[in-house]
PDB file of N, CA and C in Angstrom:
ATOM      1  N   LEU C1446    -181.819  72.670 -81.294  1.00  0.00           N
ATOM      2  CA  LEU C1446    -180.859  73.584 -81.873  1.00  0.00           C
ATOM      3  C   LEU C1446    -180.261  73.010 -83.153  1.00  0.00           C
ATOM      4  N   LEU C1447    -179.910  71.748 -83.145  1.00  0.00           N
ATOM      5  CA  LEU C1447    -179.280  71.137 -84.311  1.00  0.00           C
ATOM      6  C   LEU C1447    -180.156  71.203 -85.563  1.00  0.00           C
ATOM      7  N   PRO C1448    -181.439  70.817 -85.494  1.00  0.00           N
ATOM      8  CA  PRO C1448    -182.259  70.888 -86.712  1.00  0.00           C
ATOM      9  C   PRO C1448    -182.462  72.315 -87.235  1.00  0.00           C
ATOM     10  N   LEU C1449    -182.517  73.281 -86.323  1.00  0.00           N
ATOM     11  CA  LEU C1449    -182.776  74.669 -86.720  1.00  0.00           C
ATOM     12  C   LEU C1449    -181.538  75.355 -87.287  1.00  0.00           C
ATOM     13  N   THR C1450    -180.387  75.150 -86.626  1.00  0.00           N
ATOM     14  CA  THR C1450    -179.192  75.917 -86.984  1.00  0.00           C
ATOM     15  C   THR C1450    -178.064  75.087 -87.588  1.00  0.00           C
ATOM     16  N   GLY C1451    -178.055  73.786 -87.322  1.00  0.00           N
ATOM     17  CA  GLY C1451    -176.935  72.950 -87.746  1.00  0.00           C
ATOM     18  C   GLY C1451    -175.822  72.903 -86.721  1.00  0.00           C
ATOM     19  N   TYR C1452    -176.020  73.554 -85.573  1.00  0.00           N
ATOM     20  CA  TYR C1452    -175.021  73.576 -84.505  1.00  0.00           C
ATOM     21  C   TYR C1452    -175.468  72.690 -83.351  1.00  0.00           C
ATOM     22  N   ILE C1453    -174.483  72.091 -82.663  1.00  0.00           N
ATOM     23  CA  ILE C1453    -174.810  71.298 -81.473  1.00  0.00           C
ATOM     24  C   ILE C1453    -174.911  72.227 -80.273  1.00  0.00           C
ATOM     25  N   ARG C1454    -175.682  71.816 -79.293  1.00  0.00           N
ATOM     26  CA  ARG C1454    -175.809  72.600 -78.064  1.00  0.00           C
ATOM     27  C   ARG C1454    -174.432  72.689 -77.402  1.00  0.00           C
ATOM     28  N   GLY C1455    -174.048  73.885 -77.004  1.00  0.00           N
ATOM     29  CA  GLY C1455    -172.756  74.106 -76.394  1.00  0.00           C
ATOM     30  C   GLY C1455    -171.678  74.465 -77.398  1.00  0.00           C
ATOM     31  N   GLY C1456    -171.984  74.371 -78.672  1.00  0.00           N
ATOM     32  CA  GLY C1456    -171.005  74.720 -79.693  1.00  0.00           C
ATOM     33  C   GLY C1456    -171.506  75.798 -80.624  1.00  0.00           C
ATOM     34  N   CYS C1457    -172.547  76.493 -80.198  1.00  0.00           N
ATOM     35  CA  CYS C1457    -173.152  77.536 -81.033  1.00  0.00           C
ATOM     36  C   CYS C1457    -172.467  78.864 -80.725  1.00  0.00           C
ATOM     37  N   SER C1458    -171.758  79.401 -81.697  1.00  0.00           N
ATOM     38  CA  SER C1458    -170.990  80.621 -81.511  1.00  0.00           C
ATOM     39  C   SER C1458    -171.555  81.739 -82.386  1.00  0.00           C
ATOM     40  N   PRO C1459    -171.498  82.982 -81.910  1.00  0.00           N
ATOM     41  CA  PRO C1459    -171.918  84.089 -82.769  1.00  0.00           C
ATOM     42  C   PRO C1459    -170.901  84.361 -83.885  1.00  0.00           C
ATOM     43  N   ILE C1460    -169.724  83.800 -83.757  1.00  0.00           N
ATOM     44  CA  ILE C1460    -168.641  84.039 -84.717  1.00  0.00           C
ATOM     45  C   ILE C1460    -168.654  82.939 -85.776  1.00  0.00           C
ATOM     46  N   GLY C1461    -168.723  83.318 -87.034  1.00  0.00           N
ATOM     47  CA  GLY C1461    -168.636  82.350 -88.124  1.00  0.00           C
ATOM     48  C   GLY C1461    -169.874  81.507 -88.334  1.00  0.00           C
ATOM     49  N   MET C1462    -171.060  82.056 -88.074  1.00  0.00           N
ATOM     50  CA  MET C1462    -172.285  81.293 -88.287  1.00  0.00           C
ATOM     51  C   MET C1462    -172.518  81.045 -89.776  1.00  0.00           C
ATOM     52  N   LYS C1463    -173.173  79.930 -90.065  1.00  0.00           N
ATOM     53  CA  LYS C1463    -173.436  79.547 -91.453  1.00  0.00           C
ATOM     54  C   LYS C1463    -174.510  80.425 -92.090  1.00  0.00           C
ATOM     55  N   LYS C1464    -175.425  80.928 -91.272  1.00  0.00           N
ATOM     56  CA  LYS C1464    -176.493  81.816 -91.747  1.00  0.00           C
ATOM     57  C   LYS C1464    -176.386  83.142 -91.015  1.00  0.00           C
ATOM     58  N   ASP C1465    -177.041  84.144 -91.521  1.00  0.00           N
ATOM     59  CA  ASP C1465    -177.006  85.476 -90.923  1.00  0.00           C
ATOM     60  C   ASP C1465    -178.113  85.605 -89.878  1.00  0.00           C
ATOM     61  N   TYR C1466    -177.879  85.018 -88.697  1.00  0.00           N
ATOM     62  CA  TYR C1466    -178.843  85.116 -87.605  1.00  0.00           C
ATOM     63  C   TYR C1466    -178.637  86.426 -86.866  1.00  0.00           C
ATOM     64  N   PRO C1467    -179.697  87.032 -86.335  1.00  0.00           N
ATOM     65  CA  PRO C1467    -179.510  88.224 -85.512  1.00  0.00           C
ATOM     66  C   PRO C1467    -178.800  87.833 -84.212  1.00  0.00           C
ATOM     67  N   VAL C1468    -177.912  88.691 -83.755  1.00  0.00           N
ATOM     68  CA  VAL C1468    -177.155  88.445 -82.525  1.00  0.00           C
ATOM     69  C   VAL C1468    -177.452  89.583 -81.554  1.00  0.00           C
ATOM     70  N   TYR C1469    -177.821  89.216 -80.338  1.00  0.00           N
ATOM     71  CA  TYR C1469    -178.084  90.184 -79.282  1.00  0.00           C
ATOM     72  C   TYR C1469    -177.109  89.914 -78.156  1.00  0.00           C
ATOM     73  N   ILE C1470    -176.595  90.976 -77.560  1.00  0.00           N
ATOM     74  CA  ILE C1470    -175.645  90.840 -76.466  1.00  0.00           C
ATOM     75  C   ILE C1470    -176.129  91.676 -75.288  1.00  0.00           C
ATOM     76  N   GLU C1471    -176.069  91.090 -74.103  1.00  0.00           N
ATOM     77  CA  GLU C1471    -176.472  91.807 -72.894  1.00  0.00           C
ATOM     78  C   GLU C1471    -175.621  93.076 -72.778  1.00  0.00           C
ATOM     79  N   GLU C1472    -176.298  94.213 -72.632  1.00  0.00           N
ATOM     80  CA  GLU C1472    -175.617  95.496 -72.641  1.00  0.00           C
ATOM     81  C   GLU C1472    -174.578  95.639 -71.530  1.00  0.00           C
ATOM     82  N   THR C1473    -174.737  94.924 -70.424  1.00  0.00           N
ATOM     83  CA  THR C1473    -173.754  95.016 -69.346  1.00  0.00           C
ATOM     84  C   THR C1473    -172.429  94.349 -69.716  1.00  0.00           C
ATOM     85  N   ALA C1474    -172.399  93.580 -70.797  1.00  0.00           N
ATOM     86  CA  ALA C1474    -171.136  93.000 -71.257  1.00  0.00           C
ATOM     87  C   ALA C1474    -170.151  94.101 -71.623  1.00  0.00           C
ATOM     88  N   LEU C1475    -170.665  95.272 -71.966  1.00  0.00           N
ATOM     89  CA  LEU C1475    -169.807  96.403 -72.333  1.00  0.00           C
ATOM     90  C   LEU C1475    -169.049  96.974 -71.138  1.00  0.00           C
ATOM     91  N   LEU C1476    -169.404  96.544 -69.938  1.00  0.00           N
ATOM     92  CA  LEU C1476    -168.700  97.002 -68.737  1.00  0.00           C
ATOM     93  C   LEU C1476    -167.364  96.298 -68.556  1.00  0.00           C
ATOM     94  N   PHE C1477    -167.117  95.246 -69.326  1.00  0.00           N
ATOM     95  CA  PHE C1477    -165.920  94.432 -69.161  1.00  0.00           C
ATOM     96  C   PHE C1477    -164.934  94.658 -70.306  1.00  0.00           C
ATOM     97  N   ASP C1478    -163.648  94.516 -69.995  1.00  0.00           N
ATOM     98  CA  ASP C1478    -162.612  94.623 -71.027  1.00  0.00           C
ATOM     99  C   ASP C1478    -162.647  93.426 -71.965  1.00  0.00           C
ATOM    100  N   ARG C1479    -162.934  92.246 -71.410  1.00  0.00           N
ATOM    101  CA  ARG C1479    -162.994  91.015 -72.205  1.00  0.00           C
ATOM    102  C   ARG C1479    -164.133  90.147 -71.706  1.00  0.00           C
ATOM    103  N   ILE C1480    -164.781  89.445 -72.621  1.00  0.00           N
ATOM    104  CA  ILE C1480    -165.811  88.474 -72.288  1.00  0.00           C
ATOM    105  C   ILE C1480    -165.472  87.169 -73.011  1.00  0.00           C
ATOM    106  N   ALA C1481    -166.045  86.074 -72.555  1.00  0.00           N
ATOM    107  CA  ALA C1481    -165.823  84.772 -73.187  1.00  0.00           C
ATOM    108  C   ALA C1481    -167.099  84.349 -73.910  1.00  0.00           C
ATOM    109  N   VAL C1482    -166.951  83.914 -75.148  1.00  0.00           N
ATOM    110  CA  VAL C1482    -168.068  83.379 -75.927  1.00  0.00           C
ATOM    111  C   VAL C1482    -167.632  82.057 -76.533  1.00  0.00           C
ATOM    112  N   SER C1483    -168.584  81.269 -76.940  1.00  0.00           N
ATOM    113  CA  SER C1483    -168.272  79.989 -77.560  1.00  0.00           C
ATOM    114  C   SER C1483    -167.406  80.195 -78.794  1.00  0.00           C
ATOM    115  N   ALA C1484    -166.432  79.298 -78.952  1.00  0.00           N
ATOM    116  CA  ALA C1484    -165.556  79.354 -80.122  1.00  0.00           C
ATOM    117  C   ALA C1484    -166.031  78.393 -81.208  1.00  0.00           C
ATOM    118  N   GLY C1485    -167.198  77.795 -81.020  1.00  0.00           N
ATOM    119  CA  GLY C1485    -167.769  76.938 -82.055  1.00  0.00           C
ATOM    120  C   GLY C1485    -167.642  75.454 -81.806  1.00  0.00           C
ATOM    121  N   ALA C1486    -167.041  75.073 -80.686  1.00  0.00           N
ATOM    122  CA  ALA C1486    -166.941  73.666 -80.301  1.00  0.00           C
ATOM    123  C   ALA C1486    -167.286  73.561 -78.824  1.00  0.00           C
ATOM    124  N   ARG C1487    -167.941  72.485 -78.452  1.00  0.00           N
ATOM    125  CA  ARG C1487    -168.347  72.312 -77.061  1.00  0.00           C
ATOM    126  C   ARG C1487    -167.124  72.372 -76.143  1.00  0.00           C
ATOM    127  N   GLY C1488    -167.201  73.244 -75.142  1.00  0.00           N
ATOM    128  CA  GLY C1488    -166.131  73.382 -74.166  1.00  0.00           C
ATOM    129  C   GLY C1488    -164.981  74.284 -74.592  1.00  0.00           C
ATOM    130  N   VAL C1489    -165.107  74.947 -75.729  1.00  0.00           N
ATOM    131  CA  VAL C1489    -164.034  75.826 -76.211  1.00  0.00           C
ATOM    132  C   VAL C1489    -164.581  77.251 -76.295  1.00  0.00           C
ATOM    133  N   GLN C1490    -163.884  78.182 -75.628  1.00  0.00           N
ATOM    134  CA  GLN C1490    -164.309  79.576 -75.637  1.00  0.00           C
ATOM    135  C   GLN C1490    -163.184  80.446 -76.165  1.00  0.00           C
ATOM    136  N   VAL C1491    -163.556  81.634 -76.588  1.00  0.00           N
ATOM    137  CA  VAL C1491    -162.606  82.660 -76.999  1.00  0.00           C
ATOM    138  C   VAL C1491    -162.911  83.898 -76.162  1.00  0.00           C
ATOM    139  N   LYS C1492    -161.872  84.559 -75.690  1.00  0.00           N
ATOM    140  CA  LYS C1492    -162.040  85.793 -74.926  1.00  0.00           C
ATOM    141  C   LYS C1492    -161.714  86.963 -75.842  1.00  0.00           C
ATOM    142  N   LEU C1493    -162.602  87.958 -75.845  1.00  0.00           N
ATOM    143  CA  LEU C1493    -162.395  89.121 -76.687  1.00  0.00           C
ATOM    144  C   LEU C1493    -163.099  90.329 -76.098  1.00  0.00           C
ATOM    145  N   ASN C1494    -162.765  91.480 -76.625  1.00  0.00           N
ATOM    146  CA  ASN C1494    -163.402  92.709 -76.200  1.00  0.00           C
ATOM    147  C   ASN C1494    -164.846  92.708 -76.706  1.00  0.00           C
ATOM    148  N   PRO C1495    -165.828  93.015 -75.854  1.00  0.00           N
ATOM    149  CA  PRO C1495    -167.226  92.981 -76.297  1.00  0.00           C
ATOM    150  C   PRO C1495    -167.519  93.940 -77.451  1.00  0.00           C
ATOM    151  N   GLU C1496    -166.844  95.078 -77.498  1.00  0.00           N
ATOM    152  CA  GLU C1496    -167.067  96.013 -78.606  1.00  0.00           C
ATOM    153  C   GLU C1496    -166.567  95.427 -79.929  1.00  0.00           C
ATOM    154  N   ASP C1497    -165.476  94.672 -79.881  1.00  0.00           N
ATOM    155  CA  ASP C1497    -164.984  94.001 -81.087  1.00  0.00           C
ATOM    156  C   ASP C1497    -165.993  92.956 -81.560  1.00  0.00           C
ATOM    157  N   LEU C1498    -166.551  92.194 -80.611  1.00  0.00           N
ATOM    158  CA  LEU C1498    -167.556  91.189 -80.965  1.00  0.00           C
ATOM    159  C   LEU C1498    -168.780  91.856 -81.602  1.00  0.00           C
ATOM    160  N   ILE C1499    -169.250  92.935 -81.015  1.00  0.00           N
ATOM    161  CA  ILE C1499    -170.423  93.653 -81.534  1.00  0.00           C
ATOM    162  C   ILE C1499    -170.185  94.105 -82.972  1.00  0.00           C
ATOM    163  N   ARG C1500    -169.018  94.683 -83.219  1.00  0.00           N
ATOM    164  CA  ARG C1500    -168.700  95.135 -84.579  1.00  0.00           C
ATOM    165  C   ARG C1500    -168.587  93.957 -85.546  1.00  0.00           C
ATOM    166  N   TYR C1501    -167.913  92.909 -85.129  1.00  0.00           N
ATOM    167  CA  TYR C1501    -167.641  91.786 -86.021  1.00  0.00           C
ATOM    168  C   TYR C1501    -168.910  91.049 -86.458  1.00  0.00           C
ATOM    169  N   VAL C1502    -169.843  90.843 -85.508  1.00  0.00           N
ATOM    170  CA  VAL C1502    -171.050  90.069 -85.841  1.00  0.00           C
ATOM    171  C   VAL C1502    -172.285  90.949 -85.995  1.00  0.00           C
ATOM    172  N   ASN C1503    -172.086  92.279 -85.949  1.00  0.00           N
ATOM    173  CA  ASN C1503    -173.196  93.220 -86.076  1.00  0.00           C
ATOM    174  C   ASN C1503    -174.258  92.961 -85.002  1.00  0.00           C
ATOM    175  N   ALA C1504    -173.790  92.756 -83.766  1.00  0.00           N
ATOM    176  CA  ALA C1504    -174.685  92.448 -82.650  1.00  0.00           C
ATOM    177  C   ALA C1504    -175.405  93.705 -82.169  1.00  0.00           C
ATOM    178  N   VAL C1505    -176.532  93.492 -81.528  1.00  0.00           N
ATOM    179  CA  VAL C1505    -177.329  94.570 -80.954  1.00  0.00           C
ATOM    180  C   VAL C1505    -177.232  94.473 -79.436  1.00  0.00           C
ATOM    181  N   PRO C1506    -176.576  95.448 -78.777  1.00  0.00           N
ATOM    182  CA  PRO C1506    -176.568  95.449 -77.324  1.00  0.00           C
ATOM    183  C   PRO C1506    -177.954  95.839 -76.809  1.00  0.00           C
ATOM    184  N   CYS C1507    -178.447  95.100 -75.826  1.00  0.00           N
ATOM    185  CA  CYS C1507    -179.769  95.388 -75.277  1.00  0.00           C
ATOM    186  C   CYS C1507    -179.887  94.774 -73.893  1.00  0.00           C
ATOM    187  N   GLU C1508    -180.955  95.137 -73.201  1.00  0.00           N
ATOM    188  CA  GLU C1508    -181.212  94.569 -71.885  1.00  0.00           C
ATOM    189  C   GLU C1508    -181.845  93.197 -72.070  1.00  0.00           C
ATOM    190  N   ILE C1509    -181.116  92.174 -71.717  1.00  0.00           N
ATOM    191  CA  ILE C1509    -181.630  90.804 -71.803  1.00  0.00           C
ATOM    192  C   ILE C1509    -181.968  90.295 -70.413  1.00  0.00           C
ATOM    193  N   VAL C1510    -181.147  90.663 -69.435  1.00  0.00           N
ATOM    194  CA  VAL C1510    -181.313  90.207 -68.055  1.00  0.00           C
ATOM    195  C   VAL C1510    -181.857  91.360 -67.228  1.00  0.00           C
ATOM    196  N   LYS C1511    -182.882  91.071 -66.434  1.00  0.00           N
ATOM    197  CA  LYS C1511    -183.442  92.090 -65.554  1.00  0.00           C
ATOM    198  C   LYS C1511    -183.056  91.800 -64.138  1.00  0.00           C
TER     199      LYS C1511
END
């Protein structure tokens, strides 16, 4: 992960990425009022509304887990 993105494992967040990587979010995340995602440092998370995250990072909701 580090050579490809510049991020350490466990600290890779969809928010504030250095490059414009595509972001995909499991569509069932929309069933919740708030979800937790990495805040950019290992062991640090931020809780937010999944629809806000989708809008902010231009994420694509899709079926990831079967």
